[in-house]
Amino acid sequence: MEIWINPACSKCRSAISLLDAEGAEYTVRRYLEDVPSEDEIRAVLERLGLEPWDITRTQEAEAKELGLKEWARDAGTRDRWIVALAEHPRLIQRPIITADDGTALVARSEDAVREALAHDKA
C-alpha cells in the first residue's frame, strides 16, 4: 500500500497514525517532493474511478490563479486538468491511498482509511 501525503496536512497525519495503529505496511510518498507524473495521475484516477477535477483542491491559491473553477469538466479538458495536477501537485486532494489489490481512495476520513486497510488485506 502507498499513501500520498503532505506532512503539513492534519488529515494526512491522522491517516498515518491510524495506519500505524493498525500495524499496516505502507510506503509514504511525499507527493509535493516526489511529484507524480501525468501517467501516474492517470493511473491513480483510473484506480479511484474518478476524474481529475474530482481530486482537485479548487480553493488553493494556485487553483484560483489558474482559473480552475472556470475550466470545463469534460473529456475534452481531462488532459488539461491532469497536466495542471502534475505541474501543481499542491492541487491534488490528500491523502490518497493505493492498496495492493489495485483499488485506491481519497482517505480524508477514518472510515476511508479503514476501507483502504480492508482492501489491502483482501
PDB file of C-alpha atoms in Angstrom:
ATOM      1  CA  MET A   1       0.000   0.000   0.000  1.00  0.00           C
ATOM      2  CA  GLU A   2       1.190   3.511  -0.780  1.00  0.00           C
ATOM      3  CA  ILE A   3      -0.083   6.756   0.694  1.00  0.00           C
ATOM      4  CA  TRP A   4       0.429  10.145  -0.941  1.00  0.00           C
ATOM      5  CA  ILE A   5       0.778  12.760   1.766  1.00  0.00           C
ATOM      6  CA  ASN A   6       1.676  16.305   2.595  1.00  0.00           C
ATOM      7  CA  PRO A   7       3.186  16.145   6.103  1.00  0.00           C
ATOM      8  CA  ALA A   8       1.704  19.581   6.886  1.00  0.00           C
ATOM      9  CA  CYS A   9      -1.829  18.206   6.358  1.00  0.00           C
ATOM     10  CA  SER A  10      -3.706  17.151   9.503  1.00  0.00           C
ATOM     11  CA  LYS A  11      -5.811  14.592   7.579  1.00  0.00           C
ATOM     12  CA  CYS A  12      -2.604  13.014   6.256  1.00  0.00           C
ATOM     13  CA  ARG A  13      -1.122  12.816   9.746  1.00  0.00           C
ATOM     14  CA  SER A  14      -4.354  11.266  11.050  1.00  0.00           C
ATOM     15  CA  ALA A  15      -4.329   8.674   8.265  1.00  0.00           C
ATOM     16  CA  ILE A  16      -0.694   7.752   9.020  1.00  0.00           C
ATOM     17  CA  SER A  17      -1.500   7.457  12.740  1.00  0.00           C
ATOM     18  CA  LEU A  18      -4.377   5.100  12.006  1.00  0.00           C
ATOM     19  CA  LEU A  19      -2.287   3.010   9.606  1.00  0.00           C
ATOM     20  CA  ASP A  20       0.424   2.761  12.270  1.00  0.00           C
ATOM     21  CA  ALA A  21      -2.103   1.866  14.981  1.00  0.00           C
ATOM     22  CA  GLU A  22      -3.396  -0.952  12.765  1.00  0.00           C
ATOM     23  CA  GLY A  23       0.127  -2.199  12.062  1.00  0.00           C
ATOM     24  CA  ALA A  24      -0.281  -1.662   8.331  1.00  0.00           C
ATOM     25  CA  GLU A  25       2.665  -1.923   5.972  1.00  0.00           C
ATOM     26  CA  TYR A  26       2.815   1.039   3.640  1.00  0.00           C
ATOM     27  CA  THR A  27       5.095   3.333   1.713  1.00  0.00           C
ATOM     28  CA  VAL A  28       4.865   7.089   2.191  1.00  0.00           C
ATOM     29  CA  ARG A  29       5.083   9.292  -0.873  1.00  0.00           C
ATOM     30  CA  ARG A  30       5.538  12.963  -0.116  1.00  0.00           C
ATOM     31  CA  TYR A  31       3.933  13.957  -3.378  1.00  0.00           C
ATOM     32  CA  LEU A  32       4.977  17.621  -3.167  1.00  0.00           C
ATOM     33  CA  GLU A  33       8.622  16.466  -3.270  1.00  0.00           C
ATOM     34  CA  ASP A  34       8.200  13.271  -5.324  1.00  0.00           C
ATOM     35  CA  VAL A  35       5.712  14.725  -7.788  1.00  0.00           C
ATOM     36  CA  PRO A  36       3.540  12.194  -9.635  1.00  0.00           C
ATOM     37  CA  SER A  37       3.854  12.193 -13.403  1.00  0.00           C
ATOM     38  CA  GLU A  38       0.877  12.694 -15.674  1.00  0.00           C
ATOM     39  CA  ASP A  39       0.826   8.926 -16.295  1.00  0.00           C
ATOM     40  CA  GLU A  40       0.876   8.191 -12.557  1.00  0.00           C
ATOM     41  CA  ILE A  41      -2.008  10.608 -12.032  1.00  0.00           C
ATOM     42  CA  ARG A  42      -3.952   8.919 -14.846  1.00  0.00           C
ATOM     43  CA  ALA A  43      -3.316   5.501 -13.262  1.00  0.00           C
ATOM     44  CA  VAL A  44      -4.463   6.674  -9.828  1.00  0.00           C
ATOM     45  CA  LEU A  45      -7.564   8.295 -11.320  1.00  0.00           C
ATOM     46  CA  GLU A  46      -8.400   5.011 -13.019  1.00  0.00           C
ATOM     47  CA  ARG A  47      -7.953   3.146  -9.739  1.00  0.00           C
ATOM     48  CA  LEU A  48     -10.049   5.756  -7.924  1.00  0.00           C
ATOM     49  CA  GLY A  49     -12.751   5.693 -10.583  1.00  0.00           C
ATOM     50  CA  LEU A  50     -12.669   9.496 -10.558  1.00  0.00           C
ATOM     51  CA  GLU A  51     -11.935  12.366 -12.907  1.00  0.00           C
ATOM     52  CA  PRO A  52      -9.078  14.837 -12.314  1.00  0.00           C
ATOM     53  CA  TRP A  53     -11.439  17.624 -11.232  1.00  0.00           C
ATOM     54  CA  ASP A  54     -12.794  15.267  -8.555  1.00  0.00           C
ATOM     55  CA  ILE A  55      -9.417  15.216  -6.794  1.00  0.00           C
ATOM     56  CA  THR A  56      -8.522  18.883  -7.340  1.00  0.00           C
ATOM     57  CA  ARG A  57      -8.289  21.283  -4.410  1.00  0.00           C
ATOM     58  CA  THR A  58     -10.023  24.236  -6.056  1.00  0.00           C
ATOM     59  CA  GLN A  59      -9.669  26.515  -3.013  1.00  0.00           C
ATOM     60  CA  GLU A  60      -5.870  26.623  -3.250  1.00  0.00           C
ATOM     61  CA  ALA A  61      -4.302  29.900  -4.373  1.00  0.00           C
ATOM     62  CA  GLU A  62      -2.765  28.124  -7.382  1.00  0.00           C
ATOM     63  CA  ALA A  63      -6.218  26.930  -8.463  1.00  0.00           C
ATOM     64  CA  LYS A  64      -7.532  30.468  -8.329  1.00  0.00           C
ATOM     65  CA  GLU A  65      -4.518  31.750 -10.288  1.00  0.00           C
ATOM     66  CA  LEU A  66      -5.149  29.131 -12.976  1.00  0.00           C
ATOM     67  CA  GLY A  67      -8.878  29.868 -13.007  1.00  0.00           C
ATOM     68  CA  LEU A  68      -9.733  26.188 -12.481  1.00  0.00           C
ATOM     69  CA  LYS A  69     -13.292  26.883 -11.382  1.00  0.00           C
ATOM     70  CA  GLU A  70     -13.950  28.187 -14.899  1.00  0.00           C
ATOM     71  CA  TRP A  71     -12.444  25.170 -16.688  1.00  0.00           C
ATOM     72  CA  ALA A  72     -14.831  22.760 -18.382  1.00  0.00           C
ATOM     73  CA  ARG A  73     -15.152  19.371 -16.761  1.00  0.00           C
ATOM     74  CA  ASP A  74     -15.411  17.019 -19.704  1.00  0.00           C
ATOM     75  CA  ALA A  75     -13.432  14.541 -21.786  1.00  0.00           C
ATOM     76  CA  GLY A  76     -12.056  17.352 -23.930  1.00  0.00           C
ATOM     77  CA  THR A  77     -10.384  19.077 -20.973  1.00  0.00           C
ATOM     78  CA  ARG A  78      -9.404  15.976 -18.972  1.00  0.00           C
ATOM     79  CA  ASP A  79      -5.758  16.098 -20.110  1.00  0.00           C
ATOM     80  CA  ARG A  80      -5.532  19.809 -19.316  1.00  0.00           C
ATOM     81  CA  TRP A  81      -6.607  19.042 -15.727  1.00  0.00           C
ATOM     82  CA  ILE A  82      -4.080  16.204 -15.436  1.00  0.00           C
ATOM     83  CA  VAL A  83      -1.270  18.447 -16.684  1.00  0.00           C
ATOM     84  CA  ALA A  84      -2.281  21.082 -14.105  1.00  0.00           C
ATOM     85  CA  LEU A  85      -2.162  18.499 -11.294  1.00  0.00           C
ATOM     86  CA  ALA A  86       1.274  17.281 -12.410  1.00  0.00           C
ATOM     87  CA  GLU A  87       2.608  20.843 -12.664  1.00  0.00           C
ATOM     88  CA  HIS A  88       0.938  21.987  -9.426  1.00  0.00           C
ATOM     89  CA  PRO A  89       0.855  18.942  -7.097  1.00  0.00           C
ATOM     90  CA  ARG A  90      -0.421  21.058  -4.202  1.00  0.00           C
ATOM     91  CA  LEU A  91      -3.771  20.933  -6.030  1.00  0.00           C
ATOM     92  CA  ILE A  92      -4.091  17.152  -5.514  1.00  0.00           C
ATOM     93  CA  GLN A  93      -6.511  16.067  -2.772  1.00  0.00           C
ATOM     94  CA  ARG A  94      -4.804  14.233   0.036  1.00  0.00           C
ATOM     95  CA  PRO A  95      -4.170  11.728   1.332  1.00  0.00           C
ATOM     96  CA  ILE A  96      -4.584   9.213  -1.466  1.00  0.00           C
ATOM     97  CA  ILE A  97      -4.070   5.558  -0.592  1.00  0.00           C
ATOM     98  CA  THR A  98      -3.422   2.927  -3.245  1.00  0.00           C
ATOM     99  CA  ALA A  99      -3.986  -0.607  -1.958  1.00  0.00           C
ATOM    100  CA  ASP A 100      -2.224  -3.720  -3.169  1.00  0.00           C
ATOM    101  CA  ASP A 101      -5.465  -5.106  -4.627  1.00  0.00           C
ATOM    102  CA  GLY A 102      -5.484  -2.334  -7.247  1.00  0.00           C
ATOM    103  CA  THR A 103      -8.017  -0.064  -5.564  1.00  0.00           C
ATOM    104  CA  ALA A 104      -7.381   3.472  -4.408  1.00  0.00           C
ATOM    105  CA  LEU A 105      -9.258   6.083  -2.437  1.00  0.00           C
ATOM    106  CA  VAL A 106      -9.019   9.590  -1.116  1.00  0.00           C
ATOM    107  CA  ALA A 107      -8.634   8.892   2.603  1.00  0.00           C
ATOM    108  CA  ARG A 108      -9.865  12.097   4.192  1.00  0.00           C
ATOM    109  CA  SER A 109     -11.793  10.281   6.931  1.00  0.00           C
ATOM    110  CA  GLU A 110     -11.092   7.482   9.385  1.00  0.00           C
ATOM    111  CA  ASP A 111     -13.711   5.350   7.610  1.00  0.00           C
ATOM    112  CA  ALA A 112     -11.914   5.802   4.281  1.00  0.00           C
ATOM    113  CA  VAL A 113      -8.585   4.761   5.829  1.00  0.00           C
ATOM    114  CA  ARG A 114     -10.267   1.680   7.325  1.00  0.00           C
ATOM    115  CA  GLU A 115     -11.729   0.866   3.895  1.00  0.00           C
ATOM    116  CA  ALA A 116      -8.225   1.066   2.391  1.00  0.00           C
ATOM    117  CA  LEU A 117      -6.960  -1.268   5.109  1.00  0.00           C
ATOM    118  CA  ALA A 118      -9.729  -3.757   4.278  1.00  0.00           C
ATOM    119  CA  HIS A 119      -8.780  -3.639   0.578  1.00  0.00           C
ATOM    120  CA  ASP A 120      -5.130  -4.075   1.386  1.00  0.00           C
ATOM    121  CA  LYS A 121      -5.843  -7.230   3.369  1.00  0.00           C
ATOM    122  CA  ALA A 122      -8.104  -8.657   0.668  1.00  0.00           C
TER     123      ALA A 122
END
